Each structure stands twice: as structure tokens, then as C-alpha cells.
Amino acid sequence: MKVLGLETSCDETGLAIYDSELNGGKGGVLAQVLYSQIELHATYGGVVPELASRDHIRKLVPLFDELLDKAGVDKHDIDAVAYTKGPGLIGALMTGALFGRTLAYGLGVPAIGVHHMEGHLLAPLLGADDVAFPFVCLLVSGGHTMLVRADGVGRYEHLGESIDDAAGECFDKTAKMLGLPYPGGPNVAKLAATGDKHAYELPRPMLHKGLDFSFSGMKTAVHNLIKDTPNSDSDPKVRADIAASFQYAVVDTLVKKCVRALKQTGLKRLVIAGGVSANSELRAALESELAKMGAQVHYAPPELCTDNGAMIAYAGFCRLQAGQQDDLSVACVPRWDLTSLNFS
């Protein structure tokens, strides 16, 4: 079964074909293409929703043709279409949903709307590393920071989430305060690599309160630190130390919450997914701490950490295998509870 996946929830247009017959029937990604709108939004220091929607429209058809050529298949070889239904920017979501639903209708194949975060949660299962349920998943990106217990596809238990800013959003805001270009996360990490993470003490909001997160206070603390530190706008060493101290505070918070979630659930397997899961300091810290408690951490290949069509194709395949598909109507969901996907 070949499933076309379409990801258009924000500022990346991702298309991929998941083929369940690859790898001796274990399944795998036949081909994928990805177009990033980073240059388009860099001028504004963040994503402009209207521009994002228009750019998805401009790129979907050329990328679809490129994908078919790369995969060496005809559009009539596609057995189903999966598209991101939410959460995300409503205009951006609608572009992929309408394209996908229309294509599926024209081909006479089923279509299904996929939860963006379920796509991220399942993406590590596409890697070479064997990941088995049950596990605790840390979903951490520019728009979400949450802990979920996953006992199987469609069997999720919400453990905790950010009550305000997501960790990735905090990275982006900190980058902007430091005068770093968009996207913020990778640029903060690059600057932090040359700094001293112990140079400044930053708060860890809600560190000892359950499994929820809060990052708005950390963002404010960074703002005040930059304002009150001499030469923070000109001295490369000072700027690097601020970036490193900030990254250390975020990573320390995420790691401690993950350890607590594993102890609370009694599980020994952690999966991290989403754009921030590509952060090397976070990966190293989790591997170190989990090794102390005899637990393992798994993550998706780097190309599947950020938004992509492969994760949507695979999540769609899992849902279709469970007998689910959508009707002809198209309804996107900008805000969507992951646990509402649970099978009855």
C-alpha cells in the first residue's frame, strides 16, 4: 500500500510516499520532498500566516510532480492520501487538505486527515532503531511541548504540557532578543556551543510541580538578563554565554520532567519527537540521565524531526489500517486534543 502524505501545517511544504511493501514488508519511505519557507519569513522574524498559505499553494503541484519522479511511480499507483488536518495555521492547513482531498477523489482512493502531533509521535518508528510500545513521548517543537504515554497507535494518555509558551517558541524568542536570524532554535544552539552554560543562572519554572511546563517566565528572564548585562549586544563571549545558559535551563527542565514521567509511569522507554528533538544537547543530556536509571531514549532520524510529509504518510497508513478514513467534506482543526484520537 502506497500512501501519499501532505504536510502543510505551518511554514514547510512536505510530501512523501510511504510504501508498506518496502523492507521485506516492514514498510518504509519510498521518497520524500520538502520545501522550507525560511527565507520567505526571515525578513519578518517569524511566520506570516497569509504568506505561508500562499506559498503552499504555489509549491504543492510542482513538489507533487517532483515526488512522483523521485519515487519512480505514477499518480495512479497511489493507494491513499493522508494530509495534516491539524493543529496548525488554518489557512496553511486548508491548502494541503483541499489538495489532498481533491486528489484522492480524482484518483478514487481513500483520504484521511492526520493529527500533526501524532505524526511526530510516530515518526521515530520510521527510523532504523526498533521502537516498541509502550513508551513515554516528549513532543517538543515551536508550537507544542507535551508529555504523552503511548501504549499503541490510538492509545494515548496525556501526562503534561506547557501552560504557556512552547520550548521551541522560547528558543525563537530568545534568538530574536539576541539578534540571531530566523529560525531561532538552530542558531541559538550554534551560538551556545561556544559559550559557558554555567555563566548565568536562569529559572526553571514549575520544575518541581508535576509534569506540566512553563517557559514564558524563562523568556522574560532572558530578556532581563540581556538588558542588565553589559556588552550583551556586542561582546561575542557574553552573547554565547547567555545562549548557552538559556539552552542549559531549557534542556535541564525537559530532562527532569522526562525522568519524572518515566518514574511515574514505570516505563523504561522514552521517545522524543518534534523540531527541538534534533537539539544535540537535549539528546546527550537525555541519554546520560536515562542510562542512570536503565532506560532508553529513541528519536527520529534528523530529516524526520522537523515537519515533513513522511510522518503524515505513516500516521495516515496506521489510521487507514485501523479502518478509518474521511468523507468528502474537508474540516481542518487548528486546535486538536491528541487524546481525542484514541480508538474506542
Short mmCIF file of N, CA and C in Angstrom, two decimals, residues 231-333:
data_model
loop_
_atom_site.label_atom_id
_atom_site.label_comp_id
_atom_site.label_asym_id
_atom_site.label_seq_id
_atom_site.Cartn_x
_atom_site.Cartn_y
_atom_site.Cartn_z
N ASN A 231 27.49 44.89 27.55
CA ASN A 231 28.04 44.38 26.29
C ASN A 231 27.31 43.16 25.74
N SER A 232 26.07 42.94 26.18
CA SER A 232 25.33 41.77 25.70
C SER A 232 24.99 41.89 24.21
N ASP A 233 25.06 43.09 23.68
CA ASP A 233 24.75 43.27 22.26
C ASP A 233 25.99 43.34 21.38
N SER A 234 27.18 43.28 21.99
CA SER A 234 28.40 43.45 21.20
C SER A 234 29.51 42.44 21.49
N ASP A 235 29.56 41.93 22.70
CA ASP A 235 30.63 41.00 23.08
C ASP A 235 30.23 39.57 22.71
N PRO A 236 30.94 38.95 21.76
CA PRO A 236 30.59 37.59 21.33
C PRO A 236 30.59 36.58 22.48
N LYS A 237 31.52 36.73 23.43
CA LYS A 237 31.61 35.80 24.56
C LYS A 237 30.38 35.93 25.45
N VAL A 238 29.98 37.13 25.74
CA VAL A 238 28.79 37.36 26.58
C VAL A 238 27.55 36.78 25.91
N ARG A 239 27.39 37.02 24.63
CA ARG A 239 26.23 36.53 23.89
C ARG A 239 26.21 35.00 23.87
N ALA A 240 27.39 34.39 23.67
CA ALA A 240 27.47 32.94 23.65
C ALA A 240 27.13 32.35 25.03
N ASP A 241 27.60 33.02 26.08
CA ASP A 241 27.30 32.54 27.44
C ASP A 241 25.81 32.64 27.75
N ILE A 242 25.17 33.70 27.30
CA ILE A 242 23.73 33.84 27.51
C ILE A 242 22.98 32.73 26.77
N ALA A 243 23.36 32.48 25.52
CA ALA A 243 22.71 31.43 24.73
C ALA A 243 22.90 30.07 25.39
N ALA A 244 24.13 29.80 25.85
CA ALA A 244 24.42 28.51 26.47
C ALA A 244 23.66 28.34 27.78
N SER A 245 23.59 29.39 28.58
CA SER A 245 22.88 29.33 29.85
C SER A 245 21.39 29.12 29.63
N PHE A 246 20.86 29.78 28.62
CA PHE A 246 19.44 29.60 28.29
C PHE A 246 19.16 28.18 27.84
N GLN A 247 19.97 27.69 26.90
CA GLN A 247 19.75 26.33 26.39
C GLN A 247 19.86 25.31 27.52
N TYR A 248 20.81 25.50 28.41
CA TYR A 248 21.00 24.59 29.54
C TYR A 248 19.76 24.58 30.44
N ALA A 249 19.18 25.74 30.67
CA ALA A 249 17.99 25.83 31.52
C ALA A 249 16.80 25.09 30.90
N VAL A 250 16.62 25.25 29.59
CA VAL A 250 15.52 24.57 28.90
C VAL A 250 15.75 23.06 28.89
N VAL A 251 16.96 22.65 28.53
CA VAL A 251 17.28 21.23 28.47
C VAL A 251 17.14 20.59 29.84
N ASP A 252 17.64 21.25 30.86
CA ASP A 252 17.56 20.73 32.23
C ASP A 252 16.10 20.52 32.65
N THR A 253 15.25 21.47 32.29
CA THR A 253 13.83 21.36 32.61
C THR A 253 13.19 20.19 31.89
N LEU A 254 13.45 20.08 30.60
CA LEU A 254 12.86 18.99 29.81
C LEU A 254 13.32 17.62 30.30
N VAL A 255 14.60 17.50 30.59
CA VAL A 255 15.16 16.22 31.04
C VAL A 255 14.56 15.80 32.38
N LYS A 256 14.51 16.72 33.32
CA LYS A 256 13.97 16.37 34.64
C LYS A 256 12.50 15.98 34.58
N LYS A 257 11.74 16.64 33.72
CA LYS A 257 10.33 16.28 33.56
C LYS A 257 10.19 14.90 32.91
N CYS A 258 11.06 14.59 31.96
CA CYS A 258 11.02 13.28 31.31
C CYS A 258 11.34 12.17 32.30
N VAL A 259 12.36 12.39 33.11
CA VAL A 259 12.73 11.40 34.13
C VAL A 259 11.57 11.18 35.08
N ARG A 260 10.92 12.26 35.49
CA ARG A 260 9.77 12.14 36.39
C ARG A 260 8.63 11.38 35.74
N ALA A 261 8.40 11.62 34.45
CA ALA A 261 7.32 10.93 33.74
C ALA A 261 7.59 9.43 33.66
N LEU A 262 8.84 9.05 33.41
CA LEU A 262 9.19 7.64 33.34
C LEU A 262 9.01 6.97 34.70
N LYS A 263 9.43 7.65 35.75
CA LYS A 263 9.27 7.08 37.09
C LYS A 263 7.79 6.96 37.46
N GLN A 264 7.02 7.95 37.06
CA GLN A 264 5.58 7.95 37.39
C GLN A 264 4.84 6.83 36.67
N THR A 265 5.22 6.57 35.42
CA THR A 265 4.54 5.54 34.63
C THR A 265 5.16 4.16 34.81
N GLY A 266 6.39 4.11 35.31
CA GLY A 266 7.07 2.84 35.46
C GLY A 266 7.64 2.30 34.16
N LEU A 267 7.68 3.14 33.12
CA LEU A 267 8.20 2.72 31.82
C LEU A 267 9.70 2.99 31.72
N LYS A 268 10.36 2.30 30.81
CA LYS A 268 11.80 2.43 30.64
C LYS A 268 12.18 2.85 29.23
N ARG A 269 11.21 3.39 28.51
CA ARG A 269 11.47 3.78 27.13
C ARG A 269 10.90 5.17 26.89
N LEU A 270 11.76 6.08 26.39
CA LEU A 270 11.34 7.45 26.09
C LEU A 270 11.56 7.73 24.61
N VAL A 271 10.60 8.36 23.98
CA VAL A 271 10.71 8.82 22.60
C VAL A 271 10.62 10.34 22.61
N ILE A 272 11.53 11.02 21.95
CA ILE A 272 11.41 12.47 21.79
C ILE A 272 11.19 12.77 20.31
N ALA A 273 10.27 13.68 20.04
CA ALA A 273 9.90 13.99 18.66
C ALA A 273 9.56 15.47 18.53
N GLY A 274 9.59 15.97 17.30
CA GLY A 274 9.37 17.39 17.06
C GLY A 274 10.68 18.08 16.76
N GLY A 275 10.60 19.31 16.29
CA GLY A 275 11.79 20.03 15.84
C GLY A 275 12.89 20.16 16.88
N VAL A 276 12.53 20.41 18.14
CA VAL A 276 13.54 20.60 19.18
C VAL A 276 14.24 19.29 19.52
N SER A 277 13.65 18.15 19.14
CA SER A 277 14.28 16.85 19.42
C SER A 277 15.59 16.68 18.66
N ALA A 278 15.83 17.54 17.68
CA ALA A 278 17.10 17.49 16.93
C ALA A 278 18.23 18.17 17.69
N ASN A 279 17.92 18.86 18.78
CA ASN A 279 18.94 19.56 19.56
C ASN A 279 19.92 18.56 20.18
N SER A 280 21.19 18.69 19.85
CA SER A 280 22.19 17.71 20.29
C SER A 280 22.40 17.72 21.80
N GLU A 281 22.30 18.90 22.43
CA GLU A 281 22.46 18.97 23.88
C GLU A 281 21.33 18.25 24.60
N LEU A 282 20.12 18.37 24.08
CA LEU A 282 18.98 17.68 24.67
C LEU A 282 19.15 16.17 24.55
N ARG A 283 19.56 15.72 23.38
CA ARG A 283 19.76 14.29 23.16
C ARG A 283 20.83 13.73 24.10
N ALA A 284 21.94 14.43 24.20
CA ALA A 284 23.04 13.96 25.04
C ALA A 284 22.64 13.91 26.51
N ALA A 285 21.94 14.94 26.96
CA ALA A 285 21.52 15.00 28.36
C ALA A 285 20.52 13.90 28.69
N LEU A 286 19.60 13.63 27.78
CA LEU A 286 18.62 12.57 28.00
C LEU A 286 19.29 11.20 28.02
N GLU A 287 20.20 10.97 27.10
CA GLU A 287 20.90 9.69 27.06
C GLU A 287 21.68 9.45 28.35
N SER A 288 22.31 10.50 28.85
CA SER A 288 23.10 10.39 30.07
C SER A 288 22.23 10.10 31.29
N GLU A 289 21.14 10.87 31.44
CA GLU A 289 20.28 10.70 32.61
C GLU A 289 19.49 9.40 32.59
N LEU A 290 19.03 9.02 31.41
CA LEU A 290 18.23 7.79 31.32
C LEU A 290 19.09 6.55 31.51
N ALA A 291 20.36 6.63 31.13
CA ALA A 291 21.26 5.50 31.34
C ALA A 291 21.41 5.19 32.82
N LYS A 292 21.34 6.23 33.65
CA LYS A 292 21.48 6.06 35.09
C LYS A 292 20.33 5.26 35.68
N MET A 293 19.17 5.29 35.03
CA MET A 293 18.00 4.58 35.54
C MET A 293 17.64 3.36 34.68
N GLY A 294 18.57 2.97 33.81
CA GLY A 294 18.36 1.79 32.98
C GLY A 294 17.28 1.96 31.94
N ALA A 295 17.08 3.19 31.49
CA ALA A 295 16.05 3.48 30.47
C ALA A 295 16.73 3.87 29.16
N GLN A 296 15.94 3.84 28.08
CA GLN A 296 16.45 4.16 26.75
C GLN A 296 15.69 5.33 26.16
N VAL A 297 16.38 6.08 25.30
CA VAL A 297 15.75 7.18 24.58
C VAL A 297 15.86 6.93 23.09
N HIS A 298 14.79 7.19 22.37
CA HIS A 298 14.74 7.00 20.92
C HIS A 298 14.28 8.31 20.28
N TYR A 299 14.74 8.56 19.07
CA TYR A 299 14.29 9.74 18.33
C TYR A 299 14.32 9.44 16.84
N ALA A 300 13.64 10.27 16.10
CA ALA A 300 13.55 10.09 14.65
C ALA A 300 14.87 10.50 13.99
N PRO A 301 15.13 10.00 12.78
CA PRO A 301 16.28 10.50 12.02
C PRO A 301 16.17 12.02 11.87
N PRO A 302 17.30 12.72 11.76
CA PRO A 302 17.28 14.20 11.70
C PRO A 302 16.30 14.76 10.67
N GLU A 303 16.21 14.11 9.50
CA GLU A 303 15.32 14.64 8.45
C GLU A 303 13.84 14.46 8.78
N LEU A 304 13.54 13.67 9.81
CA LEU A 304 12.15 13.46 10.21
C LEU A 304 11.80 14.14 11.53
N CYS A 305 12.73 14.94 12.06
CA CYS A 305 12.46 15.66 13.32
C CYS A 305 11.59 16.89 13.06
N THR A 306 11.94 17.66 12.05
CA THR A 306 11.12 18.82 11.71
C THR A 306 9.91 18.36 10.90
N ASP A 307 9.02 19.29 10.58
CA ASP A 307 7.80 18.93 9.85
C ASP A 307 8.15 18.29 8.51
N ASN A 308 7.45 17.22 8.16
CA ASN A 308 7.74 16.50 6.92
C ASN A 308 6.53 15.67 6.49
N GLY A 309 6.51 15.29 5.24
CA GLY A 309 5.40 14.52 4.72
C GLY A 309 5.44 13.06 5.09
N ALA A 310 6.63 12.53 5.39
CA ALA A 310 6.77 11.11 5.70
C ALA A 310 6.01 10.73 6.96
N MET A 311 6.09 11.58 7.97
CA MET A 311 5.41 11.25 9.23
C MET A 311 3.89 11.27 9.04
N ILE A 312 3.41 12.14 8.15
CA ILE A 312 1.97 12.21 7.89
C ILE A 312 1.53 10.99 7.09
N ALA A 313 2.35 10.58 6.13
CA ALA A 313 2.03 9.39 5.34
C ALA A 313 1.96 8.15 6.23
N TYR A 314 2.92 8.02 7.14
CA TYR A 314 2.95 6.84 8.01
C TYR A 314 1.78 6.84 9.00
N ALA A 315 1.52 8.00 9.61
CA ALA A 315 0.39 8.08 10.54
C ALA A 315 -0.92 7.80 9.81
N GLY A 316 -1.02 8.30 8.57
CA GLY A 316 -2.20 8.02 7.77
C GLY A 316 -2.35 6.55 7.47
N PHE A 317 -1.22 5.90 7.15
CA PHE A 317 -1.25 4.46 6.90
C PHE A 317 -1.76 3.70 8.12
N CYS A 318 -1.26 4.06 9.30
CA CYS A 318 -1.70 3.40 10.54
C CYS A 318 -3.19 3.56 10.75
N ARG A 319 -3.69 4.75 10.50
CA ARG A 319 -5.12 5.02 10.68
C ARG A 319 -5.96 4.27 9.65
N LEU A 320 -5.49 4.24 8.42
CA LEU A 320 -6.22 3.53 7.37
C LEU A 320 -6.25 2.04 7.64
N GLN A 321 -5.15 1.50 8.17
CA GLN A 321 -5.10 0.09 8.52
C GLN A 321 -6.10 -0.25 9.62
N ALA A 322 -6.43 0.74 10.44
CA ALA A 322 -7.40 0.55 11.51
C ALA A 322 -8.84 0.73 11.02
N GLY A 323 -8.97 0.97 9.72
CA GLY A 323 -10.31 1.09 9.13
C GLY A 323 -10.89 2.48 9.11
N GLN A 324 -10.04 3.49 9.35
CA GLN A 324 -10.53 4.87 9.37
C GLN A 324 -10.28 5.55 8.02
N GLN A 325 -11.18 6.43 7.64
CA GLN A 325 -10.98 7.33 6.51
C GLN A 325 -12.00 8.44 6.60
N ASP A 326 -11.75 9.54 5.90
CA ASP A 326 -12.65 10.69 5.95
C ASP A 326 -13.61 10.68 4.78
N ASP A 327 -14.72 11.40 4.96
CA ASP A 327 -15.68 11.53 3.87
C ASP A 327 -15.24 12.69 2.97
N LEU A 328 -16.13 13.14 2.09
CA LEU A 328 -15.75 14.16 1.11
C LEU A 328 -15.62 15.57 1.71
N SER A 329 -16.16 15.77 2.88
CA SER A 329 -16.05 17.10 3.49
C SER A 329 -14.62 17.35 3.98
N VAL A 330 -14.24 18.61 4.02
CA VAL A 330 -12.90 18.99 4.49
C VAL A 330 -13.06 19.94 5.66
N ALA A 331 -12.63 19.51 6.82
CA ALA A 331 -12.72 20.35 8.02
C ALA A 331 -11.40 20.27 8.77
N CYS A 332 -10.65 21.37 8.79
CA CYS A 332 -9.38 21.40 9.49
C CYS A 332 -9.58 21.86 10.94
N VAL A 333 -8.65 21.48 11.80
CA VAL A 333 -8.79 21.74 13.23
C VAL A 333 -7.52 22.44 13.74
#
